[in-house]
Amino acid sequence: MPIRTSIALALAAALSLGSSSPAWAQRRTHRPRRPTPAAARPGSVAVAPPTVATTEATPQARPTLDLGEVIPVPVSAVDGMLRRMRVYLVIAPPGSTAFGIGALGQGRRIWAVLPSCRTTNPDDDREPCPVDRLTLEAVIRGNVNSGTPTFLGGVADARRVQSFVVEQSAPRVRLRVLGPGDRVRYEAVVEADRLADLHPPEGTAAADGFTLDLTRYPAR
C-alpha cells in the first residue's frame, strides 16, 4: 500500500474515534456566577431599599369632667326620695301665713313636713332624730328665704313644718337634708320652676293657720 494512502486511513480512523467518544467526556461543569454587588462594580451607585413611612396616630384628648357642673334631678325623683325619709314637700296655699311663711316674702312658697326629733330611748332602736332640718339655697343667682322648723301643737317631740320661699329669679335650687350636727343625709339640685309639680297640702285651711292631716304624712 502506498505511504500516502496509509497516512490518510490513519487520520480518518483517528477522527472517527474522536467523534464516537462518550457525551459525558465532552461536558464541562457549568457553575452559575454569583452577581456582583452593585457597590462592588466599578462606576455603580448603591441604592438603598425603599422605606415605608409610618405615621403615629395623634392621641385624642379625653373630655374633661367639669366638677363644678350642676346636674339637676327631676323634682318627682327628689320628692320620692324625701318621702322615703319621711320628709314631705308641699306647695303652700296662696295667701296662707301659716308656719311663718307669711314673713318670707314673695316667690315659690314651699312647706316641708318633717319627722319629729325625740329624746333617746334605750328600748327603741330607731333613730330618735333622723332629720334635724332642711336647707334650700339658690344656684347661679337669686335667693331662698328660709324659716325655722315650727312644732305642731307646741310639743317638743311633735312633728314639725319648715317654710321656704324661692325667689322667681332663682333658676335652680339645691336642697339638703341635715341630721343632727348638720350631717348631710341627702342632697340634690332641682329646677326651680319644676317645684310647681309638687302637690298641695292635705288638710284644712283656717284664718289663723293650716291644720295638716298628718295621717297623710306618716312619720315612722
Tab-separated table of C-alpha atoms in Angstrom:
chain	number	residue	atom	x	y	z
A	1	MET	CA	0.000	0.000	0.000
A	2	PRO	CA	1.401	3.425	-0.783
A	3	ILE	CA	2.515	5.540	2.175
A	4	ARG	CA	0.096	8.413	1.440
A	5	THR	CA	-2.842	6.073	1.412
A	6	SER	CA	-1.945	4.597	4.821
A	7	ILE	CA	-1.490	8.060	6.363
A	8	ALA	CA	-4.916	9.094	5.103
A	9	LEU	CA	-6.505	5.991	6.550
A	10	ALA	CA	-4.855	6.599	9.917
A	11	LEU	CA	-6.139	10.184	10.062
A	12	ALA	CA	-9.665	9.066	9.170
A	13	ALA	CA	-9.620	6.426	11.901
A	14	ALA	CA	-8.447	8.960	14.462
A	15	LEU	CA	-11.181	11.383	13.533
A	16	SER	CA	-13.788	8.617	13.712
A	17	LEU	CA	-12.587	7.596	17.169
A	18	GLY	CA	-12.781	11.179	18.476
A	19	SER	CA	-16.327	11.704	17.250
A	20	SER	CA	-17.566	8.480	18.846
A	21	SER	CA	-16.301	9.282	22.416
A	22	PRO	CA	-18.955	9.375	25.187
A	23	ALA	CA	-21.029	12.562	25.576
A	24	TRP	CA	-20.045	12.940	29.214
A	25	ALA	CA	-16.437	13.311	28.181
A	26	GLN	CA	-17.338	16.435	26.253
A	27	ARG	CA	-19.374	18.044	29.054
A	28	ARG	CA	-17.912	20.748	31.198
A	29	THR	CA	-19.235	21.519	34.584
A	30	HIS	CA	-21.073	24.868	34.495
A	31	ARG	CA	-21.304	26.805	37.719
A	32	PRO	CA	-23.514	29.919	37.699
A	33	ARG	CA	-21.693	33.083	38.522
A	34	ARG	CA	-22.831	34.972	41.548
A	35	PRO	CA	-23.993	38.501	40.773
A	36	THR	CA	-21.536	41.104	41.797
A	37	PRO	CA	-23.000	43.543	44.339
A	38	ALA	CA	-23.773	46.896	42.856
A	39	ALA	CA	-21.471	48.607	45.309
A	40	ALA	CA	-18.582	46.377	44.155
A	41	ARG	CA	-18.988	47.033	40.435
A	42	PRO	CA	-16.911	49.902	39.109
A	43	GLY	CA	-18.899	53.003	38.405
A	44	SER	CA	-22.008	51.737	40.171
A	45	VAL	CA	-24.023	53.553	42.860
A	46	ALA	CA	-25.604	51.657	45.741
A	47	VAL	CA	-29.336	52.226	46.031
A	48	ALA	CA	-30.918	51.875	49.489
A	49	PRO	CA	-34.100	49.794	49.731
A	50	PRO	CA	-37.296	51.839	49.797
A	51	THR	CA	-38.534	52.836	53.249
A	52	VAL	CA	-42.164	52.879	54.319
A	53	ALA	CA	-43.152	55.993	56.228
A	54	THR	CA	-45.221	55.316	59.349
A	55	THR	CA	-47.466	57.961	60.871
A	56	GLU	CA	-48.356	57.632	64.529
A	57	ALA	CA	-51.960	58.346	65.379
A	58	THR	CA	-52.384	61.558	67.300
A	59	PRO	CA	-53.885	60.736	70.707
A	60	GLN	CA	-57.359	62.175	71.111
A	61	ALA	CA	-57.840	64.448	74.078
A	62	ARG	CA	-60.253	62.979	76.596
A	63	PRO	CA	-63.209	65.150	77.545
A	64	THR	CA	-62.626	66.787	80.874
A	65	LEU	CA	-65.230	66.461	83.592
A	66	ASP	CA	-66.331	69.775	84.979
A	67	LEU	CA	-66.636	69.095	88.684
A	68	GLY	CA	-68.422	72.399	89.102
A	69	GLU	CA	-71.187	71.483	86.692
A	70	VAL	CA	-74.593	71.193	88.339
A	71	ILE	CA	-76.859	68.449	87.015
A	72	PRO	CA	-80.474	68.920	88.147
A	73	VAL	CA	-82.606	65.988	89.273
A	74	PRO	CA	-86.311	65.719	88.409
A	75	VAL	CA	-88.495	67.033	91.206
A	76	SER	CA	-90.521	63.810	91.169
A	77	ALA	CA	-87.378	61.769	91.905
A	78	VAL	CA	-86.381	64.087	94.754
A	79	ASP	CA	-89.906	64.009	96.188
A	80	GLY	CA	-89.894	60.211	96.126
A	81	MET	CA	-86.559	60.049	97.943
A	82	LEU	CA	-87.698	62.537	100.587
A	83	ARG	CA	-90.886	60.588	101.230
A	84	ARG	CA	-88.817	57.507	101.999
A	85	MET	CA	-87.065	59.652	104.595
A	86	ARG	CA	-90.455	60.781	105.934
A	87	VAL	CA	-89.973	64.313	104.621
A	88	TYR	CA	-92.809	65.773	102.556
A	89	LEU	CA	-92.600	68.847	100.320
A	90	VAL	CA	-95.891	70.580	99.503
A	91	ILE	CA	-96.931	73.845	97.898
A	92	ALA	CA	-98.198	76.322	100.479
A	93	PRO	CA	-101.681	77.643	99.668
A	94	PRO	CA	-101.812	81.159	98.203
A	95	GLY	CA	-102.242	83.828	100.861
A	96	SER	CA	-101.545	81.484	103.774
A	97	THR	CA	-99.300	82.804	106.526
A	98	ALA	CA	-99.104	79.540	108.489
A	99	PHE	CA	-95.818	78.189	109.854
A	100	GLY	CA	-94.110	81.555	109.399
A	101	ILE	CA	-94.272	81.602	105.613
A	102	GLY	CA	-96.039	84.970	105.568
A	103	ALA	CA	-92.839	86.703	106.722
A	104	LEU	CA	-90.608	85.249	103.994
A	105	GLY	CA	-91.614	87.476	101.093
A	106	GLN	CA	-92.825	86.664	97.602
A	107	GLY	CA	-91.904	83.743	95.384
A	108	ARG	CA	-92.449	80.000	95.167
A	109	ARG	CA	-93.821	79.014	98.581
A	110	ILE	CA	-92.909	75.593	99.943
A	111	TRP	CA	-93.686	73.762	103.154
A	112	ALA	CA	-91.594	70.828	104.326
A	113	VAL	CA	-93.297	68.434	106.746
A	114	LEU	CA	-90.559	66.896	108.918
A	115	PRO	CA	-90.493	63.914	111.264
A	116	SER	CA	-90.205	64.526	114.977
A	117	CYS	CA	-86.976	64.697	116.962
A	118	ARG	CA	-87.314	62.694	120.172
A	119	THR	CA	-85.111	62.008	123.132
A	120	THR	CA	-83.033	58.859	123.069
A	121	ASN	CA	-84.950	55.790	124.249
A	122	PRO	CA	-82.854	52.695	125.096
A	123	ASP	CA	-85.871	50.489	124.377
A	124	ASP	CA	-86.323	51.926	120.874
A	125	ASP	CA	-83.632	51.123	118.305
A	126	ARG	CA	-84.969	53.679	115.834
A	127	GLU	CA	-83.002	56.855	115.264
A	128	PRO	CA	-84.507	59.480	117.598
A	129	CYS	CA	-83.881	62.415	115.246
A	130	PRO	CA	-83.431	61.226	111.643
A	131	VAL	CA	-83.897	64.738	110.220
A	132	ASP	CA	-82.986	67.917	112.037
A	133	ARG	CA	-83.900	70.395	109.302
A	134	LEU	CA	-83.801	71.210	105.591
A	135	THR	CA	-81.811	73.830	103.738
A	136	LEU	CA	-82.666	75.305	100.354
A	137	GLU	CA	-80.275	77.617	98.535
A	138	ALA	CA	-80.379	79.229	95.113
A	139	VAL	CA	-77.952	78.038	92.442
A	140	ILE	CA	-76.355	80.518	89.991
A	141	ARG	CA	-78.439	83.509	91.126
A	142	GLY	CA	-81.391	84.537	93.248
A	143	ASN	CA	-82.195	83.861	96.897
A	144	VAL	CA	-84.181	81.488	99.059
A	145	ASN	CA	-85.723	82.711	102.312
A	146	SER	CA	-85.992	80.012	104.982
A	147	GLY	CA	-87.798	79.737	108.289
A	148	THR	CA	-87.003	77.643	111.338
A	149	PRO	CA	-88.994	74.437	111.950
A	150	THR	CA	-92.330	75.017	113.698
A	151	PHE	CA	-93.536	72.369	116.166
A	152	LEU	CA	-97.102	71.246	115.588
A	153	GLY	CA	-99.200	71.514	118.742
A	154	GLY	CA	-96.399	73.139	120.710
A	155	VAL	CA	-95.000	69.805	121.891
A	156	ALA	CA	-91.227	69.379	121.781
A	157	ASP	CA	-91.310	65.876	120.281
A	158	ALA	CA	-94.126	66.632	117.816
A	159	ARG	CA	-93.969	66.759	114.060
A	160	ARG	CA	-92.557	69.929	112.535
A	161	VAL	CA	-93.098	72.112	109.478
A	162	GLN	CA	-90.462	74.314	107.862
A	163	SER	CA	-91.258	77.110	105.388
A	164	PHE	CA	-89.318	78.312	102.320
A	165	VAL	CA	-89.851	80.975	99.686
A	166	VAL	CA	-87.787	80.706	96.481
A	167	GLU	CA	-87.402	83.941	94.549
A	168	GLN	CA	-88.613	83.864	90.955
A	169	SER	CA	-85.142	84.847	89.710
A	170	ALA	CA	-83.556	81.648	91.025
A	171	PRO	CA	-83.201	79.126	88.157
A	172	ARG	CA	-82.199	76.176	90.332
A	173	VAL	CA	-82.338	75.190	93.970
A	174	ARG	CA	-80.022	72.970	95.983
A	175	LEU	CA	-81.791	71.005	98.707
A	176	ARG	CA	-80.061	69.336	101.627
A	177	VAL	CA	-81.496	67.123	104.335
A	178	LEU	CA	-79.471	67.604	107.513
A	179	GLY	CA	-79.317	65.346	110.516
A	180	PRO	CA	-78.073	66.281	113.976
A	181	GLY	CA	-74.759	68.095	113.850
A	182	ASP	CA	-75.509	69.318	110.299
A	183	ARG	CA	-74.689	65.895	108.885
A	184	VAL	CA	-75.824	65.810	105.242
A	185	ARG	CA	-78.130	62.863	104.690
A	186	TYR	CA	-79.352	63.770	101.225
A	187	GLU	CA	-78.567	66.450	98.651
A	188	ALA	CA	-79.973	67.276	95.223
A	189	VAL	CA	-80.385	70.164	92.787
A	190	VAL	CA	-83.713	70.771	91.043
A	191	GLU	CA	-85.054	73.237	88.506
A	192	ALA	CA	-86.847	75.932	90.480
A	193	ASP	CA	-89.771	76.208	88.077
A	194	ARG	CA	-90.448	72.468	88.479
A	195	LEU	CA	-91.286	72.999	92.155
A	196	ALA	CA	-94.759	73.741	90.833
A	197	ASP	CA	-95.080	69.975	90.222
A	198	LEU	CA	-95.299	69.357	93.976
A	199	HIS	CA	-98.676	68.523	95.499
A	200	PRO	CA	-100.808	70.891	97.601
A	201	PRO	CA	-101.025	70.064	101.313
A	202	GLU	CA	-103.545	67.625	102.740
A	203	GLY	CA	-105.502	69.336	105.499
A	204	THR	CA	-107.778	72.219	106.346
A	205	ALA	CA	-107.052	75.901	105.901
A	206	ALA	CA	-108.045	78.309	108.675
A	207	ALA	CA	-107.914	82.046	109.102
A	208	ASP	CA	-105.040	81.805	111.548
A	209	GLY	CA	-103.151	78.897	110.041
A	210	PHE	CA	-103.396	75.497	108.437
A	211	THR	CA	-104.197	72.145	110.015
A	212	LEU	CA	-102.309	69.343	108.305
A	213	ASP	CA	-103.841	65.897	108.068
A	214	LEU	CA	-100.836	64.026	109.451
A	215	THR	CA	-102.384	60.685	108.593
A	216	ARG	CA	-101.434	61.556	105.026
A	217	TYR	CA	-97.841	62.131	106.094
A	218	PRO	CA	-96.680	59.135	108.138
A	219	ALA	CA	-93.607	59.771	110.235
A	220	ARG	CA	-92.386	56.278	111.172
